[in-house]
XYZ file of C-alpha atoms in Angstrom:
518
model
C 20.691 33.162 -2.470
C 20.483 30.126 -0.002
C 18.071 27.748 0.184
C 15.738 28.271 2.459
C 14.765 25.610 5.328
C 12.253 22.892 4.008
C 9.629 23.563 6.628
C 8.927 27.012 4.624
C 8.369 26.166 1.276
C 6.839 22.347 1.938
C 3.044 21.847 2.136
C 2.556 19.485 4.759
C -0.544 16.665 4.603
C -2.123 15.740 7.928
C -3.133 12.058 8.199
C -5.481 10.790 10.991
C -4.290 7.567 11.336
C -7.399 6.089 12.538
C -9.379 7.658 9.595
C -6.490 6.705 6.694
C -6.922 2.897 5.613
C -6.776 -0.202 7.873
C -5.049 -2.787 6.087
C -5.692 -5.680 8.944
C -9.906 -6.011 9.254
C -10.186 -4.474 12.454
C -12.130 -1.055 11.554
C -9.427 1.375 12.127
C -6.507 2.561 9.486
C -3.156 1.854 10.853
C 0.330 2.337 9.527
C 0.848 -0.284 7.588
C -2.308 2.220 5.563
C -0.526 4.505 5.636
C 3.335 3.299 3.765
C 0.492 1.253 1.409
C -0.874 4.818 -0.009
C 2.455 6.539 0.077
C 2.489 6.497 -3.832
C -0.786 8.699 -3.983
C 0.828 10.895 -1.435
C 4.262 11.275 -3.790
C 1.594 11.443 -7.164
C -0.112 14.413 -5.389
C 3.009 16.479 -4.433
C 3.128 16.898 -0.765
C 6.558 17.833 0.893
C 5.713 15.919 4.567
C 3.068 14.119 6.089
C 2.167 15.038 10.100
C 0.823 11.868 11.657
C -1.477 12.529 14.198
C -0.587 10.114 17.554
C -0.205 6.226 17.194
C 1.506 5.882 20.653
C 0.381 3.422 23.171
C -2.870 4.949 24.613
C -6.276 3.982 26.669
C -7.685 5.943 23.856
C -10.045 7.764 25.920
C -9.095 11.173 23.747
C -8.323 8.681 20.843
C -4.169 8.806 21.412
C -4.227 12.182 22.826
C -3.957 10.590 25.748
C -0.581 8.758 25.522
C 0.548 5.810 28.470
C 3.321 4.840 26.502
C 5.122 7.976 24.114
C 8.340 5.499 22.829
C 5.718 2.911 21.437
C 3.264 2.300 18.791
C 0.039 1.252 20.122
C -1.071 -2.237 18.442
C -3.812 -0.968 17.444
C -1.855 0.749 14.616
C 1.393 -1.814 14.450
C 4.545 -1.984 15.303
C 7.919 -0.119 16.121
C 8.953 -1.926 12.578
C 5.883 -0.853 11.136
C 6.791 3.119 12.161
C 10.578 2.231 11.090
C 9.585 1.306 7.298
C 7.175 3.995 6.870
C 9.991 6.381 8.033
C 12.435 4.797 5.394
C 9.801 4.438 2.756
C 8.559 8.186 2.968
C 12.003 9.785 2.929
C 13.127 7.257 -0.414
C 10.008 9.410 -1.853
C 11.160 12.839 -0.685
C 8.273 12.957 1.750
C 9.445 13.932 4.968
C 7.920 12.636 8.107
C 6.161 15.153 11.878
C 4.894 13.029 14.306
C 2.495 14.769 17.099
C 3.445 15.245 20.631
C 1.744 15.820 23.959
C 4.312 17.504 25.960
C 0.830 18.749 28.250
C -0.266 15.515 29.893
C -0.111 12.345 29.683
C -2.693 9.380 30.367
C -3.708 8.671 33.818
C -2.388 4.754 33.038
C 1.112 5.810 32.084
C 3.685 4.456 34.423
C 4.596 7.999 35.564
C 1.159 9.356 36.474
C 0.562 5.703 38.318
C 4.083 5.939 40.128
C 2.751 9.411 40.986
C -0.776 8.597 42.379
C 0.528 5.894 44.644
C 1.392 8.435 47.506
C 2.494 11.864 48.547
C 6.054 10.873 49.660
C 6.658 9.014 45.668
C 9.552 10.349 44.066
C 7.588 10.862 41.130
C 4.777 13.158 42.883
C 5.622 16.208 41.603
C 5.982 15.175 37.935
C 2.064 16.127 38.212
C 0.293 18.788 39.723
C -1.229 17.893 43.057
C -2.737 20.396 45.376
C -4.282 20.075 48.682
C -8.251 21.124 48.645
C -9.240 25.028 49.096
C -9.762 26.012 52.705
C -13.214 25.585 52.366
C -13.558 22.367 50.240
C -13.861 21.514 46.432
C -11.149 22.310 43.863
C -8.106 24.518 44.773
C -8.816 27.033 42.148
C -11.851 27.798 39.426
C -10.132 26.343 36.307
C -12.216 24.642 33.806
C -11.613 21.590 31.591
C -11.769 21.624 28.109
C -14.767 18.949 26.499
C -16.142 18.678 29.847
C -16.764 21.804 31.150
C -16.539 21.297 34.513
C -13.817 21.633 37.315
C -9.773 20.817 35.622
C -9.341 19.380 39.044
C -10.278 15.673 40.046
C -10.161 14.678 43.693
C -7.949 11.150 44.618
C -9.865 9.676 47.538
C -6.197 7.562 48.388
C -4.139 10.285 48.672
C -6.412 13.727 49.716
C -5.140 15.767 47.185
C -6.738 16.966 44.105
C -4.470 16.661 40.343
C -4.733 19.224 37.124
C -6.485 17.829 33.893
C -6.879 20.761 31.240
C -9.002 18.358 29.494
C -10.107 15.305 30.391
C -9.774 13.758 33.860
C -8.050 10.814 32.366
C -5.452 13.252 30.660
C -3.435 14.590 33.883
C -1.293 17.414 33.244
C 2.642 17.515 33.478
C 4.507 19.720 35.469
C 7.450 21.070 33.602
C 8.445 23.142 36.358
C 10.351 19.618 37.641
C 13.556 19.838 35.832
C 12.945 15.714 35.762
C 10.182 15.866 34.036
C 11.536 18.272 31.135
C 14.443 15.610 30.735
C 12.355 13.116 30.410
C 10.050 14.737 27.862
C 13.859 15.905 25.960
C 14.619 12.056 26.150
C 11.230 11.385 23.789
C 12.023 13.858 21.459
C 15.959 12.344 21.179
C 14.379 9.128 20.716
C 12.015 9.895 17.786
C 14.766 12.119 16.575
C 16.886 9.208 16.476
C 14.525 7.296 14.203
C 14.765 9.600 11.871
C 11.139 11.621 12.112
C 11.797 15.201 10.464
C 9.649 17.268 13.506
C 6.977 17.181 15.815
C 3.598 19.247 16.055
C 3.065 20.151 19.822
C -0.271 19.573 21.308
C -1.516 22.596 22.888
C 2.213 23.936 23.698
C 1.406 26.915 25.292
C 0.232 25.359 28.286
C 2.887 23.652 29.580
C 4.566 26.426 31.559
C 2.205 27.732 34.575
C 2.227 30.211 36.951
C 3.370 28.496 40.305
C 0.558 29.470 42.882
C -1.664 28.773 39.579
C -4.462 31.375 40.840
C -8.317 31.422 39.815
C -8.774 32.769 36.341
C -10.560 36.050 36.052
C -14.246 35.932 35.349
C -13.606 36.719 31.811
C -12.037 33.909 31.046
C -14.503 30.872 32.679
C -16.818 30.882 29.669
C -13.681 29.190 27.510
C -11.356 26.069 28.966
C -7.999 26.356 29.625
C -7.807 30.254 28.151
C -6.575 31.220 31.634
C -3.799 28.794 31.723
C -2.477 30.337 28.895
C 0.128 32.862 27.720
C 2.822 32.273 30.642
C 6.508 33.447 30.138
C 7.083 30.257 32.072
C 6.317 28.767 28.010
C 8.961 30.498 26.530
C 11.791 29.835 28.175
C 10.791 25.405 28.297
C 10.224 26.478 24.134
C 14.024 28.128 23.870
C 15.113 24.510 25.578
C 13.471 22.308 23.442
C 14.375 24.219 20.391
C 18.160 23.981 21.517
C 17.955 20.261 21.389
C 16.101 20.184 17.801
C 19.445 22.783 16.504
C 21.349 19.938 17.250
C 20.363 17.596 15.121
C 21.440 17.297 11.892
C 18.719 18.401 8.749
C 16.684 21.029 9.667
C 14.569 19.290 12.185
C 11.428 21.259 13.453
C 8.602 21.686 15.706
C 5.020 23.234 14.840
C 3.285 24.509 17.737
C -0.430 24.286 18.303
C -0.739 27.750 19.818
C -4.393 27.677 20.889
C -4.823 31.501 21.698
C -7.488 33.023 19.236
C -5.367 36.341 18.849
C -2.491 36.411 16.533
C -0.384 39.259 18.550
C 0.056 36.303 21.255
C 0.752 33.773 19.177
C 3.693 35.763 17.102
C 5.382 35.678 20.500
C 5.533 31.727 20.821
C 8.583 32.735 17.893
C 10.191 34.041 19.742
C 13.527 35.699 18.623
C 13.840 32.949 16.272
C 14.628 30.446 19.101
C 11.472 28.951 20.036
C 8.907 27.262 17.578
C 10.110 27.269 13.846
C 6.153 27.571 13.096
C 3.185 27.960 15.292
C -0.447 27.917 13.937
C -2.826 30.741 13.977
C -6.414 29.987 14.706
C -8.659 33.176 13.786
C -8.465 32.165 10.124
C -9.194 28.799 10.446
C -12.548 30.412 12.034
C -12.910 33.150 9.550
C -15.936 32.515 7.365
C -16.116 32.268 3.437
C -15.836 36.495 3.232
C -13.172 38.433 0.974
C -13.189 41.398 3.379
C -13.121 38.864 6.403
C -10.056 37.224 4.804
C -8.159 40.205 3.843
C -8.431 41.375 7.111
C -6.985 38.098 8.255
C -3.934 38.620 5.729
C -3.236 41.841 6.857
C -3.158 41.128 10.593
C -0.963 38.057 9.791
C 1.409 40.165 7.815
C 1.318 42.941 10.671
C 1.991 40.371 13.502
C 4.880 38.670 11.426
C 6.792 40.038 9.462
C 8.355 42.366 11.436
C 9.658 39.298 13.677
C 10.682 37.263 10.977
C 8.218 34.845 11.353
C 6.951 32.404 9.167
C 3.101 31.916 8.917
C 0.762 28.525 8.947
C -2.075 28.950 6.784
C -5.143 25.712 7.881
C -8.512 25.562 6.405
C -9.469 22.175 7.836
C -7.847 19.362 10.921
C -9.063 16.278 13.054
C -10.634 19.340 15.151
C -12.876 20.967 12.906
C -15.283 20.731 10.668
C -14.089 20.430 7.251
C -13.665 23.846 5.132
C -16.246 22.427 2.655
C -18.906 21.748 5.257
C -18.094 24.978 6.645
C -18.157 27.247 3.453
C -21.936 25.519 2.401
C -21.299 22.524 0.909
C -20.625 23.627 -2.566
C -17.792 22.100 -4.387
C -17.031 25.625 -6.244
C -15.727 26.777 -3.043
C -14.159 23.799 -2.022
C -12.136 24.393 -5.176
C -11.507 28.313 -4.663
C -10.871 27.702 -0.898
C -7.562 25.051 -2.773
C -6.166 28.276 -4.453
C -6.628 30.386 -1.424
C -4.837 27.743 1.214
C -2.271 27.040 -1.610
C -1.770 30.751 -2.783
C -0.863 32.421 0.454
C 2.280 33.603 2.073
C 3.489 30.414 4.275
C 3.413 27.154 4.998
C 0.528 25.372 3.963
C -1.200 22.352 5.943
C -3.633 20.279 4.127
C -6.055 17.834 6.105
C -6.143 14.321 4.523
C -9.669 14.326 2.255
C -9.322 18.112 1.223
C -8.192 16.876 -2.229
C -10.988 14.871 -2.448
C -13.212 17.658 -1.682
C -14.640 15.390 0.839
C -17.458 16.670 3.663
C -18.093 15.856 6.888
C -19.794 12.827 7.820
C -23.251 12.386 9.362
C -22.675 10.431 12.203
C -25.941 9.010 14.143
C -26.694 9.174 17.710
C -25.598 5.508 18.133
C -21.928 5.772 16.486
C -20.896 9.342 18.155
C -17.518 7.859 20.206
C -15.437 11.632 20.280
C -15.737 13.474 24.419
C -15.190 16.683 21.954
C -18.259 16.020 19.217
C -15.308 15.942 15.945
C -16.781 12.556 15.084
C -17.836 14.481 11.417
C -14.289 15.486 10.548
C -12.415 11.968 11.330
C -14.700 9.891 8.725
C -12.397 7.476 6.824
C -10.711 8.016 3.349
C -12.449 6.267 0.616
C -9.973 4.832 -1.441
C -11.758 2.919 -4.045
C -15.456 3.275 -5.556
C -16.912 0.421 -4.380
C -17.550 -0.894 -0.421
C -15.640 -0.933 1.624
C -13.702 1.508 -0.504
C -9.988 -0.072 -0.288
C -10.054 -0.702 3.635
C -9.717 -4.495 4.790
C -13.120 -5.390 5.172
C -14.889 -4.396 8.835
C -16.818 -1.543 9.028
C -14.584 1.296 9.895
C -15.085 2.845 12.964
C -16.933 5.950 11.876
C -19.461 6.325 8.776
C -17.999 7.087 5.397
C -18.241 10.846 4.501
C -20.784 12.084 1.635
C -20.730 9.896 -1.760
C -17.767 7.460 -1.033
C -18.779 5.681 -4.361
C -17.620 8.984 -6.277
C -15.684 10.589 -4.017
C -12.750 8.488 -3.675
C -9.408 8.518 -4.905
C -9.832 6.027 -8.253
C -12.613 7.717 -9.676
C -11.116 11.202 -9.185
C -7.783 10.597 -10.209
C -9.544 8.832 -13.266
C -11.156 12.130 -14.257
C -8.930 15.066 -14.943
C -11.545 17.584 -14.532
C -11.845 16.684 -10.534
C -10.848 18.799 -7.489
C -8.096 15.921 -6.807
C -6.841 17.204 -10.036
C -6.839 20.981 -9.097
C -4.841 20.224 -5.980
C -1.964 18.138 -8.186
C -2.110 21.107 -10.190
C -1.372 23.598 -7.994
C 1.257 22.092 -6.007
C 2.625 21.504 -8.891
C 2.415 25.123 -9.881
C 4.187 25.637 -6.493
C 7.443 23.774 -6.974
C 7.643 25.783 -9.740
C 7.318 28.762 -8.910
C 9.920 30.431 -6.141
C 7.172 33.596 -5.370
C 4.828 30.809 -4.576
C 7.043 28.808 -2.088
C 8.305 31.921 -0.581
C 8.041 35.262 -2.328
C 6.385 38.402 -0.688
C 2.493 38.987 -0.906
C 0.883 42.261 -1.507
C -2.850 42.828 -1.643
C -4.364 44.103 -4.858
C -7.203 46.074 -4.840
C -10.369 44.209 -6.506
C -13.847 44.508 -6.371
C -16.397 44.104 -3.316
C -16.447 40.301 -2.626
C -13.078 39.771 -4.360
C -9.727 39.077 -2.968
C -6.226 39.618 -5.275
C -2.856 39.213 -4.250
C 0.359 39.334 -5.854
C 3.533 37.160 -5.032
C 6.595 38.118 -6.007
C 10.399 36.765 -5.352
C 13.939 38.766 -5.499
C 14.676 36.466 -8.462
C 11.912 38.519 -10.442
C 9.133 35.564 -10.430
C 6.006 36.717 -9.815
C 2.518 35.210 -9.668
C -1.339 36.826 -8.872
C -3.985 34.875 -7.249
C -7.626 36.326 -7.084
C -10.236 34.456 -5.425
C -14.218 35.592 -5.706
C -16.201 34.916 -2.538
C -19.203 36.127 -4.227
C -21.962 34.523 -6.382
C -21.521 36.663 -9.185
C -19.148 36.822 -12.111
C -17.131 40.331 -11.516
C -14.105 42.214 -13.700
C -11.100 43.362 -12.027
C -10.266 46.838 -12.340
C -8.169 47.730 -15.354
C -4.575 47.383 -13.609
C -2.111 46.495 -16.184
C -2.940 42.616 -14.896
C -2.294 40.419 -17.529
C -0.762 36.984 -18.495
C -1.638 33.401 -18.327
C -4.097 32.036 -16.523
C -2.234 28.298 -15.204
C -4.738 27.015 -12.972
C -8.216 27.811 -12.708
C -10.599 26.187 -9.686
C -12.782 25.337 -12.420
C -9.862 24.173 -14.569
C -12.026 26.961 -17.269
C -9.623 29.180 -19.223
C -6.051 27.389 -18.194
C -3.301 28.078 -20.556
C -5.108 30.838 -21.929
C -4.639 35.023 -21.792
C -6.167 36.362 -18.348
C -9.617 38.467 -19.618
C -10.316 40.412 -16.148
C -13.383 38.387 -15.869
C -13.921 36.101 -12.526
C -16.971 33.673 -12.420
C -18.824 32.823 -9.000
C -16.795 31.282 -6.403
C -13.533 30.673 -9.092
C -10.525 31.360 -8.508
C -7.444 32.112 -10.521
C -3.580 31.586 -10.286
C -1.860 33.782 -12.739
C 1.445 34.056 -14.545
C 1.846 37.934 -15.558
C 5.322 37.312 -16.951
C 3.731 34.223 -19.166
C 2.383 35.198 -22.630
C 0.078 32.691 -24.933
C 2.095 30.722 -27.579
């Protein structure tokens, strides 16, 4: 059997940079946080780390907006800094995806300024400029994402109006130049060449656009950008980039954020194999805390995929969303089931930096909202230590602390075995040991109303069943022939011991059938 490649059996750990741990006083977490906490990282048992962007940036979409994408923006260090991190994360196994914005860039990068300086500037088309509708006012009826409004922005110096999908200081690219895709291959070569692992692409299905890029249907104006979306132009800029990532060395990768809430479209950003390695799939990330919801979910993933080949992304929580625990109630139970469930599942795993902390969102007053997008909640910094200022340097950090920093923080949970930081070393360590778990098959199980059962199982005969209860009642599973060792409960209640069919509230189970009690 050969191995398979490392992006499908790792579980990957996002890390907001901002939001990690500033080592330097000024309020927000840099890298030099991130290499210092590599060791809890490597304790835990992640495979890679995705860094959301560091690169040079006005920060008016907090780095999504990128004037620079071959530098680190000072506010997070150095090229050196970047370099060390690289070295010191790979010593520990960890590998290392970087984001990219292959979309737009900032309106203060060199290119977009080159650009805006006149019609006849050799970099003019690099960007998407289009003379005014024959009556006046946008050329067609797109509509930005945060802002709502027009995804057109009128240049008094020049009479034309230029494409923003999101914010007007984020104009779009046009990868229909064959300059500007060379350019964009020359970024990936030279983060390639430093060593980074792969890249998560911002919103990659927009890139490619129809070229007379006509008004959306009516259908569509309620939601940005959803008209822009789903152009064969995509696939064929994909099949390029993932011809230069097959020729480096190791496996290299790219993760697509495929924002398209239906996973029939998204299975095609696969392609045949030669476009993304991995694209993420949105409806379950939206799917609330329901067993019949989530099965559903499962079986529409499985439908979608598996005929193609294609490997799934499974993502309770990001820098976009409310955290899973906010969303799911607030209770801690679930926070704990909702670890099995992520962790359980057939594909590649991506766990947002504070999930193992069972963190929350934060409450952020009137007076500190900074985010265009309202995701303020979900970027609160990482407590590290019990007591203020919980590890970072000193300054305030730049957003409020999430719920209970004094107990929720790494020290006191790693100091108590029983906590949900616990559960989550636990079950990644029940993944590397377990091949049905990194990569095995899933089939559903039937279980009761409110419960969800699956089984994994791999050609070399391991096997494993996970059964997570939704519901707020303790339920037996059918008599099945299920049996074996129960190694890690949500509630840690039972581990090590013979599986009894019974399932308390919101717990959930990882089973060994093959194990028996010794």
């Amino acid at each position: 059997m050969s191995e398979p490649p490392w992006w499908k059996t790792s579980v990957v750990y996002q890390i907001y940079p901002r939001s990690f741990c500033d080592t330097n006083g000024d309020g927000v977490g840099d890298l030099a946080g991130i290499r210092r906490h590599l060791d809890h990282l490597e304790w835990l048992g992640v495979d890679a780390i995705w860094l959301s962007p560091f690169y040079r940036s006005p920060m008016a979409d907090f780095g999504y907006d990128i004037s620079d994408y071959c530098d680190v923006d000072p506010l997070f260090g150095t090229l050196a800094d970047f370099d060390a991190l690289v070295e010191d994360a790979h010593d520990r196994g960890i590998r290392i995806i970087v984001d990219w914005v292959p979309n737009h860039t900032s309106d203060q990068h060199p290119w977009f300024v080159e650009s805006r300086s006149g019609r006849d500037n050799p970099r003019r088309d690099w960007y998407l400029w289009r003379d005014p509708a024959p009556g006046g006012g946008p050329p067609n009826n797109w509509v930005a994402a945060f802002t709502g409004g027009p995804a057109w922005t009128y240049d008094d110096a020049t009479g034309q109006y230029y494409l923003h999908s999101f914010l007007p200081a984020q104009p779009d690219l046009n990868w229909a130049n064959p300059e500007v895709v060379e350019a964009m291959h020359d970024v990936l070569r030279f983060w390639l060449d430093r060593g980074v692992d792969g890249f998560r692409v911002d919103v990659v299905h927009l890139i490619g656009k129809a070229p007379d890029l006509p008004d959306d249907p009516e259908e569509y104006l309620p939601i940005p950008h959803s008209g822009l979306n789903h152009r064969p132009e995509t696939h064929e800029l994909l099949r390029g980039l993932r011809r230069l990532l097959d020729s480096y060395p190791g496996d290299r990768m790219m993760v697509g954020e495929v924002y398209l809430l239906d996973t029939t479209m998204v299975a095609t950003y696969y392609g045949s194999g030669d476009e993304l390695h991995l694209a993420f799939n949105f409806p379950p990330l939206y799917t609330p805390w329901d067993a019949e919801r989530w099965r559903s979910q499962i079986e529409i993933v499985s439908r979608e995929l598996d005929p193609i080949g294609a490997w799934p992304t499974w993502v309770l929580s990001n820098h976009d969303n409310k955290r899973h625990r906010t969303r799911y109630g607030g209770s801690e139970a679930r926070a704990r089931a909702a670890a099995v469930l992520l962790l359980g599942l057939r594909g590649t795993p991506f766990l947002y930096a504070g999930e193992e902390l069972g963190l929350e969102d934060a409450v952020v007053p009137d007076d500190r909202v900074v985010d265009p997008g309202g995701r303020d909640g979900c970027r609160a910094p990482i407590p590290w230590e019990p007591a203020p200022p919980h590890g970072w340097a000193g300054a305030d950090p730049w957003l409020p602390w999430p719920p209970e920093p004094g107990t929720r923080n790494v020290v006191s949970e790693r100091e108590d075995p029983a906590s949900i930081l616990h559960l989550y070393r636990r079950l990644l360590a029940a993944r590397r040991r377990s091949p049905s778990l990194r990569e095995g098959d899933l089939s559903l199980i039937d279980a009761p109303p409110g419960v969800l059962a699956w089984r994994r199982a791999h050609q070399s005969g391991d096997e494993r069943v996970l059964i997570v209860n939704f519901s707020a009642e303790r339920v037996t599973m059918p008599p099945s022939g299920l049996s074996g060792l129960v190694e890690v409960a949500s509630d840690g209640s039972g581990e090590g011991a013979l599986f009894t069919g019974e399932v308390g509230p919101d717990q959930a189970l990882l089973i060994d059938p093959g194990a028996t009690a010794s």
